[in-house]
Short mmCIF file of N, CA, C and O in Angstrom, two decimals:
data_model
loop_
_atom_site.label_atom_id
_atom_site.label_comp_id
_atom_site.label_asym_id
_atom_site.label_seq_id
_atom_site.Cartn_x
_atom_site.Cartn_y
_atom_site.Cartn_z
N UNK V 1 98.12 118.69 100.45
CA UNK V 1 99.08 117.61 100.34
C UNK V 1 98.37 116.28 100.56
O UNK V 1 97.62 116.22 101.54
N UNK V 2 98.47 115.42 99.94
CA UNK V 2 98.53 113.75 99.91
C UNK V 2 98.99 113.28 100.96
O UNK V 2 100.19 113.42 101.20
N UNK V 3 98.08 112.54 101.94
CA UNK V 3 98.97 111.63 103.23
C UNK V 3 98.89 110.55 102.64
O UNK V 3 98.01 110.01 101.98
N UNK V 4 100.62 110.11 103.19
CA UNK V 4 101.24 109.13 103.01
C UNK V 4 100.57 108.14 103.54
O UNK V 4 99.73 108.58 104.33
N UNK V 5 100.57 106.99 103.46
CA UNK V 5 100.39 105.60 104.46
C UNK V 5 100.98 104.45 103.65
O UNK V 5 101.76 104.25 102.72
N UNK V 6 100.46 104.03 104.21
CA UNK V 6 100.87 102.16 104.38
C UNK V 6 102.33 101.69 105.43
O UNK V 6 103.35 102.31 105.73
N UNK V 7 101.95 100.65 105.71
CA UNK V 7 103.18 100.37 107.27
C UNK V 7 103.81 99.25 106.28
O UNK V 7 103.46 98.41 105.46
N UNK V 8 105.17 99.89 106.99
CA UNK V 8 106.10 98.81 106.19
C UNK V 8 106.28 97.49 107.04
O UNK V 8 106.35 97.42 108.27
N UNK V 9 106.37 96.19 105.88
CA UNK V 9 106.85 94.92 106.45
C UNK V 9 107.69 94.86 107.43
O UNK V 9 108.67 95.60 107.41
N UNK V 10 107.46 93.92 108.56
CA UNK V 10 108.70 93.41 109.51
C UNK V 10 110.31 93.72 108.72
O UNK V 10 110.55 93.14 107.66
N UNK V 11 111.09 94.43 109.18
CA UNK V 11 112.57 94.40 108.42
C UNK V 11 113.07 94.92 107.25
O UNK V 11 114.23 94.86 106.85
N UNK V 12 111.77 95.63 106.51
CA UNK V 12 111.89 96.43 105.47
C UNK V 12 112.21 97.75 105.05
O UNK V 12 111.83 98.36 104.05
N UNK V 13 112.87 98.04 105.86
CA UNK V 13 112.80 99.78 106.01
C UNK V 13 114.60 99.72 105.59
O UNK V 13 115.46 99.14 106.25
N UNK V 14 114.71 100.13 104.92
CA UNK V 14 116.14 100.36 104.38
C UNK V 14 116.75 102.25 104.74
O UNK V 14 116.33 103.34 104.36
N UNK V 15 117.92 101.80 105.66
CA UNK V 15 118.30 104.03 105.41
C UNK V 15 119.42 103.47 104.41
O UNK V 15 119.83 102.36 104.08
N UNK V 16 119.71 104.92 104.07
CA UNK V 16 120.83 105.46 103.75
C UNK V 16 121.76 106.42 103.71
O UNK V 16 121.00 107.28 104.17
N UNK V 17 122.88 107.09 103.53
CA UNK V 17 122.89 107.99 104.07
C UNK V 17 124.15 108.35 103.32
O UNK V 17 125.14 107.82 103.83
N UNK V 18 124.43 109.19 102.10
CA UNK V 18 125.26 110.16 101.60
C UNK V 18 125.63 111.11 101.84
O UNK V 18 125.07 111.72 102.75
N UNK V 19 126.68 111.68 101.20
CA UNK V 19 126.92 113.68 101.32
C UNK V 19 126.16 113.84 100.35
O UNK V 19 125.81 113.06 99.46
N UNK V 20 125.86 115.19 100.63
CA UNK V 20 124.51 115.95 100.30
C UNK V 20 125.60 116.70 98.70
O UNK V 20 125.85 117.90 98.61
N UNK V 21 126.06 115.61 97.64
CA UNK V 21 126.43 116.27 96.89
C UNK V 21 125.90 115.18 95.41
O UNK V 21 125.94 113.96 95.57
N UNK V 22 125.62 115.53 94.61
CA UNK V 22 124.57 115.58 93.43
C UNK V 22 125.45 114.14 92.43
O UNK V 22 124.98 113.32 91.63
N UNK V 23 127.42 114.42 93.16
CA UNK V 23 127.61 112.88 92.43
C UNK V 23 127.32 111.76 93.28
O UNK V 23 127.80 110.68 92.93
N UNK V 24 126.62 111.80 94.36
CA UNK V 24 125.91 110.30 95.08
C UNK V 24 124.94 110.08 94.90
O UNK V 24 124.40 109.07 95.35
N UNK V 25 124.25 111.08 94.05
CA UNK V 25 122.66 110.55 93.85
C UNK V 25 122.52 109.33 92.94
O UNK V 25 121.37 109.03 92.64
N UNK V 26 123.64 108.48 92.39
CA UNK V 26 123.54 107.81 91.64
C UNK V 26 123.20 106.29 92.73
O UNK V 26 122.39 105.41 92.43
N UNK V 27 123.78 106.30 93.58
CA UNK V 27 124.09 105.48 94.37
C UNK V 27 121.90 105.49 95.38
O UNK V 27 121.17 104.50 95.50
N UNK V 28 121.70 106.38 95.66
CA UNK V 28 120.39 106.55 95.90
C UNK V 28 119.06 105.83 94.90
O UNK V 28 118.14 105.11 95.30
N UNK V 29 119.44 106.49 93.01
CA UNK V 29 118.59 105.90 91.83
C UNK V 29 118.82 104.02 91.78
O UNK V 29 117.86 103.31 91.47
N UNK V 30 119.95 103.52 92.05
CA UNK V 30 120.50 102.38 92.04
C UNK V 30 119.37 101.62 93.47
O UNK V 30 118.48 100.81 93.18
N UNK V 31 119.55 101.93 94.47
CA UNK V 31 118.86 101.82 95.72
C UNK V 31 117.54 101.38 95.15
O UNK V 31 116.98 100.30 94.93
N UNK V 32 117.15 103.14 94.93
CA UNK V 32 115.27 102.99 94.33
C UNK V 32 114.69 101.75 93.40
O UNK V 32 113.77 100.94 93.54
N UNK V 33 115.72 102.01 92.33
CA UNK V 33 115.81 100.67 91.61
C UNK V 33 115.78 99.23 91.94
O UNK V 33 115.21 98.29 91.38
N UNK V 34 116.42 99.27 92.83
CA UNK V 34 116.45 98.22 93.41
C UNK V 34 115.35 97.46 94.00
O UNK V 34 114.83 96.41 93.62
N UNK V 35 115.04 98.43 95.29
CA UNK V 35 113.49 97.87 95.89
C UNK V 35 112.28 97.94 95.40
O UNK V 35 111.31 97.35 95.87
N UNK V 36 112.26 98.86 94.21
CA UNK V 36 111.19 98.79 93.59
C UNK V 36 111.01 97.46 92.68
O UNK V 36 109.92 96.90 92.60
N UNK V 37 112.39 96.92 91.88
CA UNK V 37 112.17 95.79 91.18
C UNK V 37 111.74 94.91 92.07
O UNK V 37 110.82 94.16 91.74
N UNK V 38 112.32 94.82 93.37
CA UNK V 38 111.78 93.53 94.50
C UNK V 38 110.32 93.33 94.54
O UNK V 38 109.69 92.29 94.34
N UNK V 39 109.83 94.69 94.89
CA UNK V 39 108.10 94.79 94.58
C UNK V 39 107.28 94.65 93.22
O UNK V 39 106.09 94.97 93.15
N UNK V 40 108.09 94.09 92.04
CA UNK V 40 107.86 93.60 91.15
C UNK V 40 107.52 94.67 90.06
O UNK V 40 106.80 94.25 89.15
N UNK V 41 107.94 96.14 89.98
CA UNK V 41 107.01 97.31 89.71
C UNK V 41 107.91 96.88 88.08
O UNK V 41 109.02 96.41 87.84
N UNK V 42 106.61 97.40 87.10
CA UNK V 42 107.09 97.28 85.93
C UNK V 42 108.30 97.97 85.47
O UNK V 42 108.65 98.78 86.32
N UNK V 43 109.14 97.96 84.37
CA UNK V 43 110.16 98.80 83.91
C UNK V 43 109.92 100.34 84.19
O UNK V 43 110.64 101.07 84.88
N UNK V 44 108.89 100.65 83.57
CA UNK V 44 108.61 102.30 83.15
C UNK V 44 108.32 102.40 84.87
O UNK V 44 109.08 103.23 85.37
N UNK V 45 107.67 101.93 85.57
CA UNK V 45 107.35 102.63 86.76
C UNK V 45 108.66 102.73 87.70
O UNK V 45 108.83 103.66 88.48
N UNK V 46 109.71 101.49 87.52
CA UNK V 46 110.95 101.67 88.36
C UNK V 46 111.48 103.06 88.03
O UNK V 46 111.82 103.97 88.79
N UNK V 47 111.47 102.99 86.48
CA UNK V 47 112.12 104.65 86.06
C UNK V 47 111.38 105.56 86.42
O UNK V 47 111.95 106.46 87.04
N UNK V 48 110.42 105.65 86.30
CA UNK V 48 109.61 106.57 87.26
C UNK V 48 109.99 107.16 88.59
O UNK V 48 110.21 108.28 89.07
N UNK V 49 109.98 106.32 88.85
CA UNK V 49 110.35 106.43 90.79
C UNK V 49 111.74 106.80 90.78
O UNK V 49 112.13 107.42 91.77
N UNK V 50 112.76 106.51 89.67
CA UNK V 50 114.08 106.67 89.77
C UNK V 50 114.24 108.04 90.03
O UNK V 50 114.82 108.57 90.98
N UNK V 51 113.25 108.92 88.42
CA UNK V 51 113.32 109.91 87.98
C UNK V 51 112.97 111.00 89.26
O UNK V 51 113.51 112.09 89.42
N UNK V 52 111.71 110.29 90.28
CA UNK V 52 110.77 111.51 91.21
C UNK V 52 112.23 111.71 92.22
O UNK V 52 112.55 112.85 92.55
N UNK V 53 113.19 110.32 92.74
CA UNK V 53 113.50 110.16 93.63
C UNK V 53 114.99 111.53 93.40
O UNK V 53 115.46 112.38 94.16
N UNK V 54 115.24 111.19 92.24
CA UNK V 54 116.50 111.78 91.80
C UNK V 54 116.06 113.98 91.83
O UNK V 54 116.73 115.00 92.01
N UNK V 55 114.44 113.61 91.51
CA UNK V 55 114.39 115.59 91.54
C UNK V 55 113.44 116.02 92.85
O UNK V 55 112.89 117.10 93.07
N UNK V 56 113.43 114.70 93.70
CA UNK V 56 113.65 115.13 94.91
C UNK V 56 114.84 116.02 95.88
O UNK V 56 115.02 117.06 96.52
N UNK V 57 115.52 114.61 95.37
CA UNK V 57 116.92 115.16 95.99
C UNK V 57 117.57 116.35 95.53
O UNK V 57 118.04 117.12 96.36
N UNK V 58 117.65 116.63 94.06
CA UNK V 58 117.98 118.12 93.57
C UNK V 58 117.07 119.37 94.41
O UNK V 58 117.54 120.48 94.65
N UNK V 59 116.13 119.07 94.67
CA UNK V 59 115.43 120.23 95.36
C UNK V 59 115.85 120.42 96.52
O UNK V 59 115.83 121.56 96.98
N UNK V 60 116.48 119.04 97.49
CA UNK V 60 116.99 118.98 98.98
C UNK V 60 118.14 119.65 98.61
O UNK V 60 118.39 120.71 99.17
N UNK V 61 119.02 119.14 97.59
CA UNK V 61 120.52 119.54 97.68
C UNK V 61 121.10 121.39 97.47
O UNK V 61 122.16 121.97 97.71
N UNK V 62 119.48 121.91 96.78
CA UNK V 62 119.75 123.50 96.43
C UNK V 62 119.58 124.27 97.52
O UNK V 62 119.66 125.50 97.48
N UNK V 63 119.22 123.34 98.99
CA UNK V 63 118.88 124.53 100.01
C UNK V 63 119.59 123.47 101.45
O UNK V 63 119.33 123.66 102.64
N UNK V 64 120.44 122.46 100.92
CA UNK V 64 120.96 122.22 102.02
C UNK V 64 122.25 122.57 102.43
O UNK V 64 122.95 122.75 101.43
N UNK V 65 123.02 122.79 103.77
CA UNK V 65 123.61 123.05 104.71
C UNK V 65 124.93 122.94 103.76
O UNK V 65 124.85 122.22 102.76
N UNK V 66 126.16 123.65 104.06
CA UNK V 66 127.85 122.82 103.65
C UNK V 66 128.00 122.07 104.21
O UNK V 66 127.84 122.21 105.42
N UNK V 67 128.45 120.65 103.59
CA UNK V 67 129.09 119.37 103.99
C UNK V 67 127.92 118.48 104.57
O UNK V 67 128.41 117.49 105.11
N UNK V 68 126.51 118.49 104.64
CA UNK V 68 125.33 118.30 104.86
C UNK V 68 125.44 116.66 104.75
O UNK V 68 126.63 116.39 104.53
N UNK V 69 124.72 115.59 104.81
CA UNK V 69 124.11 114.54 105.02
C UNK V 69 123.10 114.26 104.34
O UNK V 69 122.23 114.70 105.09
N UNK V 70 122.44 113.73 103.22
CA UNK V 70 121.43 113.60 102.58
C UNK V 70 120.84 112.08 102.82
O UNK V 70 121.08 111.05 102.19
N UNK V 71 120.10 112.27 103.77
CA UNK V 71 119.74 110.86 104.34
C UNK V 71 118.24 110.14 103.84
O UNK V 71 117.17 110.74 103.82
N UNK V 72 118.41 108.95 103.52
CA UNK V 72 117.22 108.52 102.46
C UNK V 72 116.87 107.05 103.48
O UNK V 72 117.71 106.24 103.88
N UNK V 73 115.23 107.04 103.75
CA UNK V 73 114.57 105.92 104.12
C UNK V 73 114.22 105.14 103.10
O UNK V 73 114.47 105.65 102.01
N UNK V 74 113.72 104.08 103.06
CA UNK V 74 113.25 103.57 101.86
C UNK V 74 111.93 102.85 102.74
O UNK V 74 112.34 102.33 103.78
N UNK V 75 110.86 102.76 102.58
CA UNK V 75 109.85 101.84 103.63
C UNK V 75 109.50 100.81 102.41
O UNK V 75 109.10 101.32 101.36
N UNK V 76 109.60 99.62 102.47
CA UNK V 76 109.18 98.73 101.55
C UNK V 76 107.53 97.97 102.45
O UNK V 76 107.62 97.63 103.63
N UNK V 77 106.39 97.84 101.79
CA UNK V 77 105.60 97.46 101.95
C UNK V 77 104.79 96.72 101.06
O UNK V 77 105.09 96.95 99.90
N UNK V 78 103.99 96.02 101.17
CA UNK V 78 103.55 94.31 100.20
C UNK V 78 103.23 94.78 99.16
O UNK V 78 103.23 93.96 98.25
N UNK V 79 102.81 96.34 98.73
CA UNK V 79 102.37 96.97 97.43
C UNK V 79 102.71 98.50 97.16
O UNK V 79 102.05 99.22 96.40
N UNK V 80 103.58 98.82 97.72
CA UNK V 80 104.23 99.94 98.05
C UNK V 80 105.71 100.05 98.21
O UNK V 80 106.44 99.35 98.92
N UNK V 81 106.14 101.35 97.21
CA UNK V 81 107.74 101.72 98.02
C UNK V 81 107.73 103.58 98.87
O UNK V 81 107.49 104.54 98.13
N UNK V 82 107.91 103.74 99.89
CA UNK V 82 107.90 105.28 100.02
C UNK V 82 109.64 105.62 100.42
O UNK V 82 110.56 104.98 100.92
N UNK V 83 109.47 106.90 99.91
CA UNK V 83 111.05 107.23 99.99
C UNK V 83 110.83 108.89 100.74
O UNK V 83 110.38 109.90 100.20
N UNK V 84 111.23 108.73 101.82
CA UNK V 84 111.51 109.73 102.60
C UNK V 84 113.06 110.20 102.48
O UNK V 84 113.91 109.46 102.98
N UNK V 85 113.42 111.29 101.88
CA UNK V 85 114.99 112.11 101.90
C UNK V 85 114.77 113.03 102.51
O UNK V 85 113.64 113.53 102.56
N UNK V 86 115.92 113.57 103.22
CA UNK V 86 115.86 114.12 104.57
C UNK V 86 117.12 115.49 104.31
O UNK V 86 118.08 114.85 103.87
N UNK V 87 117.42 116.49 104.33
CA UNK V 87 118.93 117.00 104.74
C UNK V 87 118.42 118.22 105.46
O UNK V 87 117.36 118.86 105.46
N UNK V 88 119.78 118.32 106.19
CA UNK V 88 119.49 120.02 106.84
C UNK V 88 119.89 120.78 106.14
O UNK V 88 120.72 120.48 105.29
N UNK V 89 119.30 122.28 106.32
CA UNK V 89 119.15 123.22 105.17
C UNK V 89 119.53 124.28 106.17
O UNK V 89 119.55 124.23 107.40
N UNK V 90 119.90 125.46 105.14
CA UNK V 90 120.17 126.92 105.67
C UNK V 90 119.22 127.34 105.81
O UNK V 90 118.09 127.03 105.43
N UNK V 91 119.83 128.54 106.73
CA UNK V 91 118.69 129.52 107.31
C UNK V 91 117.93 130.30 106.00
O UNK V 91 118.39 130.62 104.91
N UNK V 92 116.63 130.46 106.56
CA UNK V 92 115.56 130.69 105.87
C UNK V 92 115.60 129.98 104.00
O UNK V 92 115.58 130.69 103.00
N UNK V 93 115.66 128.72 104.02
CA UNK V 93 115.45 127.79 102.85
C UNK V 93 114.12 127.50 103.15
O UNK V 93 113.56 127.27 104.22
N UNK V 94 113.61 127.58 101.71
CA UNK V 94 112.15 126.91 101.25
C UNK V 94 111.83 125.79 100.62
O UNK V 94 112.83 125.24 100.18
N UNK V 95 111.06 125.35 100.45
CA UNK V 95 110.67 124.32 99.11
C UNK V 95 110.44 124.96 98.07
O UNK V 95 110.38 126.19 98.14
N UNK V 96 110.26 124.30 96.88
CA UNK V 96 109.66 124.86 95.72
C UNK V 96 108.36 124.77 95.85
O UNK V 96 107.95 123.61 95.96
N UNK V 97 107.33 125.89 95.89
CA UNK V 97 105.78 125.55 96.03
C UNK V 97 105.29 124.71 95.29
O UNK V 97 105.93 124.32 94.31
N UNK V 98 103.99 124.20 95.57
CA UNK V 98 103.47 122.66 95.10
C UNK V 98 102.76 123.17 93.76
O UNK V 98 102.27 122.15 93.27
N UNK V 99 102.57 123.94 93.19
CA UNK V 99 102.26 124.58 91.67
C UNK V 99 103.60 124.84 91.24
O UNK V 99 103.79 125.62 90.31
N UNK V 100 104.56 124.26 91.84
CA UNK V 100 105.87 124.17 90.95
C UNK V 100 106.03 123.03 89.76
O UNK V 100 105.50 121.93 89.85
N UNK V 101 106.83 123.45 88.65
CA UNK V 101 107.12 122.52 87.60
C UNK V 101 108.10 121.36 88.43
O UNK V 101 107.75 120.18 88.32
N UNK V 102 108.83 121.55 88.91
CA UNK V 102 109.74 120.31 90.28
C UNK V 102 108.19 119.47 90.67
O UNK V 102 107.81 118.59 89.90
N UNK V 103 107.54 119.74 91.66
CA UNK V 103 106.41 119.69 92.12
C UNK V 103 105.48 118.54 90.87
O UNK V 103 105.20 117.34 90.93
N UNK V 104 105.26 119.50 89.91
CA UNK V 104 103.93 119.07 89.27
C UNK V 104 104.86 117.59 88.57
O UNK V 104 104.06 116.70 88.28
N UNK V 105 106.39 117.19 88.26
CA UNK V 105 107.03 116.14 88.01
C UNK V 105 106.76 115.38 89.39
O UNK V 105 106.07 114.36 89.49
N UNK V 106 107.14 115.76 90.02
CA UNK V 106 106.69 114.37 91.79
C UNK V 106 105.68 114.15 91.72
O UNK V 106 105.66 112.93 91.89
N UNK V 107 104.41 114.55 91.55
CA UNK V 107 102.71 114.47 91.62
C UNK V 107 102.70 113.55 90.10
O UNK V 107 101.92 112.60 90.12
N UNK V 108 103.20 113.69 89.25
CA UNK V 108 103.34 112.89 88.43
C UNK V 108 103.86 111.53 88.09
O UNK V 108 103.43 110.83 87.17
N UNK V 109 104.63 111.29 88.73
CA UNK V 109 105.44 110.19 88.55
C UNK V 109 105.53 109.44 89.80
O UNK V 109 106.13 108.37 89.96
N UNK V 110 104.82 110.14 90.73
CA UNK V 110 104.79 109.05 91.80
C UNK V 110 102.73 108.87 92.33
O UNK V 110 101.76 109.41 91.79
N UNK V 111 102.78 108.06 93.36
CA UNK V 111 101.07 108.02 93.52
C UNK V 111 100.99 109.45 94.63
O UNK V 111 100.06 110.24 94.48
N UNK V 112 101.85 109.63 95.53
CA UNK V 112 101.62 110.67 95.97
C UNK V 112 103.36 111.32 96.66
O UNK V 112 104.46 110.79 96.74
N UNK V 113 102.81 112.71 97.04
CA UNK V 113 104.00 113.81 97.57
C UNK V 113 103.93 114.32 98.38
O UNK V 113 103.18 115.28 98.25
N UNK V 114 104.58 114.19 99.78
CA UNK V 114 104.07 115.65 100.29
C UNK V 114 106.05 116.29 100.96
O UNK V 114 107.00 115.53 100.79
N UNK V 115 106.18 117.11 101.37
CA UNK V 115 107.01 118.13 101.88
C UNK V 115 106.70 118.67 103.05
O UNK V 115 105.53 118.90 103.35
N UNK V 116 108.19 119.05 104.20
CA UNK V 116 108.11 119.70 105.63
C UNK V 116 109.49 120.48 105.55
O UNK V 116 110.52 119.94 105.14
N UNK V 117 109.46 121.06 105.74
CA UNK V 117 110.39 121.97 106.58
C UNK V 117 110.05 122.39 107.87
O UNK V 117 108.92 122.73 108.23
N UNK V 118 111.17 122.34 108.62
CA UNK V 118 110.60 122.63 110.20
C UNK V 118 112.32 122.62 110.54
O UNK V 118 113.15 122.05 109.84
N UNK V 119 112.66 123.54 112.02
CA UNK V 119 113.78 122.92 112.44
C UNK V 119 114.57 122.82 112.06
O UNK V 119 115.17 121.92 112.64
N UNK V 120 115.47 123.47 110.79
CA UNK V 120 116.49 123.64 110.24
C UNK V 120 116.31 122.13 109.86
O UNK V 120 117.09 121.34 110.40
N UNK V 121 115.45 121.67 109.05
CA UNK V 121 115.50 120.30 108.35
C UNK V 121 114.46 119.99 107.04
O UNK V 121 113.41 119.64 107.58
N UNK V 122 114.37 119.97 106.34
CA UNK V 122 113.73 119.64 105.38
C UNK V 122 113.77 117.85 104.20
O UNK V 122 114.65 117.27 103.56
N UNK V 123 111.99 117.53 104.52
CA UNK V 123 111.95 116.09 103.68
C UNK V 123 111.12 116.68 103.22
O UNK V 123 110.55 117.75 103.46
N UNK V 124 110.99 115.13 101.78
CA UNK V 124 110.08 115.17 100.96
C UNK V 124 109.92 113.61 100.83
O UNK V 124 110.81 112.82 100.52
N UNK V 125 108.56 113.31 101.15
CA UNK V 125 108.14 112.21 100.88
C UNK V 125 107.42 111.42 99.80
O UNK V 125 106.31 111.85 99.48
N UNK V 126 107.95 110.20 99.10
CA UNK V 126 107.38 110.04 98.06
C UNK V 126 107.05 108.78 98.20
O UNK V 126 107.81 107.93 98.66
N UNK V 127 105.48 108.52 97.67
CA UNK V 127 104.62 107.06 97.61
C UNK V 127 104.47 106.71 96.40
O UNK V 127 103.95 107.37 95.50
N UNK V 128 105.09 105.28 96.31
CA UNK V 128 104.88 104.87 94.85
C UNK V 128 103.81 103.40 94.79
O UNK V 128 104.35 102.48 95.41
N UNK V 129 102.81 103.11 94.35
CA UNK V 129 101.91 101.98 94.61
C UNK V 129 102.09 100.94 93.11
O UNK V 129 102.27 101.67 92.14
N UNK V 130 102.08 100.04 92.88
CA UNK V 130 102.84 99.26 91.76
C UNK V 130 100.81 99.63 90.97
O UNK V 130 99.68 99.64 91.45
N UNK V 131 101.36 99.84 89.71
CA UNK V 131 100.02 100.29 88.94
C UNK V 131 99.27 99.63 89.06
O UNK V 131 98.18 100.20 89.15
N UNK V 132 99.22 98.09 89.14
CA UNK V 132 97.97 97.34 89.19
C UNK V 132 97.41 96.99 90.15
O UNK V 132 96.50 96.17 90.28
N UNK V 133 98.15 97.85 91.15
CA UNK V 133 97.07 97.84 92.46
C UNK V 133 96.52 99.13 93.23
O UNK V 133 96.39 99.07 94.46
N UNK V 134 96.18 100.40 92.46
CA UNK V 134 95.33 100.97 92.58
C UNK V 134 94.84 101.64 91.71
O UNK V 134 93.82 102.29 91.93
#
């Protein structure tokens, strides 16, 4: 897995926090959209990030809890957006392994990915760096 970094600006850290059901993810892509245009990221890369952020969350929502919480960070930083989504999951839920087609779309469309489960909780973290700066 890819470690994450970069520290977000003074005041930049945006949550959020939906039901863990597949018609709020719109409200999440809108979000992404959002802070990524702030960071100036070109068209295709906002959709990008829309696209990783949106089959993130489909992967959280197939193994999370009834009536669950699908809770989304956003860390905004001077050349960076990372999006940490969060929900609790049922007993014995997995990820999709990282030679997954889910998987090999996040490694794609974002600069990096990584995934935890632990604790009846499962994230997936995603780093997006605006193209012309790395």
């Amino acid at each position: 897995m890819t470690q994450l970094t970069g520290q977000p600006t003074t005041d930049d850290v945006v949550h959020l926090t939906v039901p863990a059901d597949g018609g709020y993810l719109g409200v999440l892509r809108t979000a992404t959209a959002g802070l990524a245009a702030r960071l100036q990221f070109a068209l295709d890369e906002i959709e990008d990030l829309r696209i990783a952020v949106d089959e993130a969350c489909a992967m959280l929502l197939a193994i999370a809890t009834r009536n669950a919480e699908l809770e989304c960070r956003f860390a905004v930083t001077e050349d960076a957006l990372t999006v940490e989504v969060t929900v609790p999951t049922v007993r014995g839920a997995t990820l999709p392994s990282e030679s997954s087609f889910a998987w090999k779309v996040l490694t794609a469309l974002t600069t990096a990915a990584s995934a935890q489960a632990a604790a009846g909780r499962a994230t997936i973290s995603l780093l997006t760096r605006r193209a012309s700066d790395y």
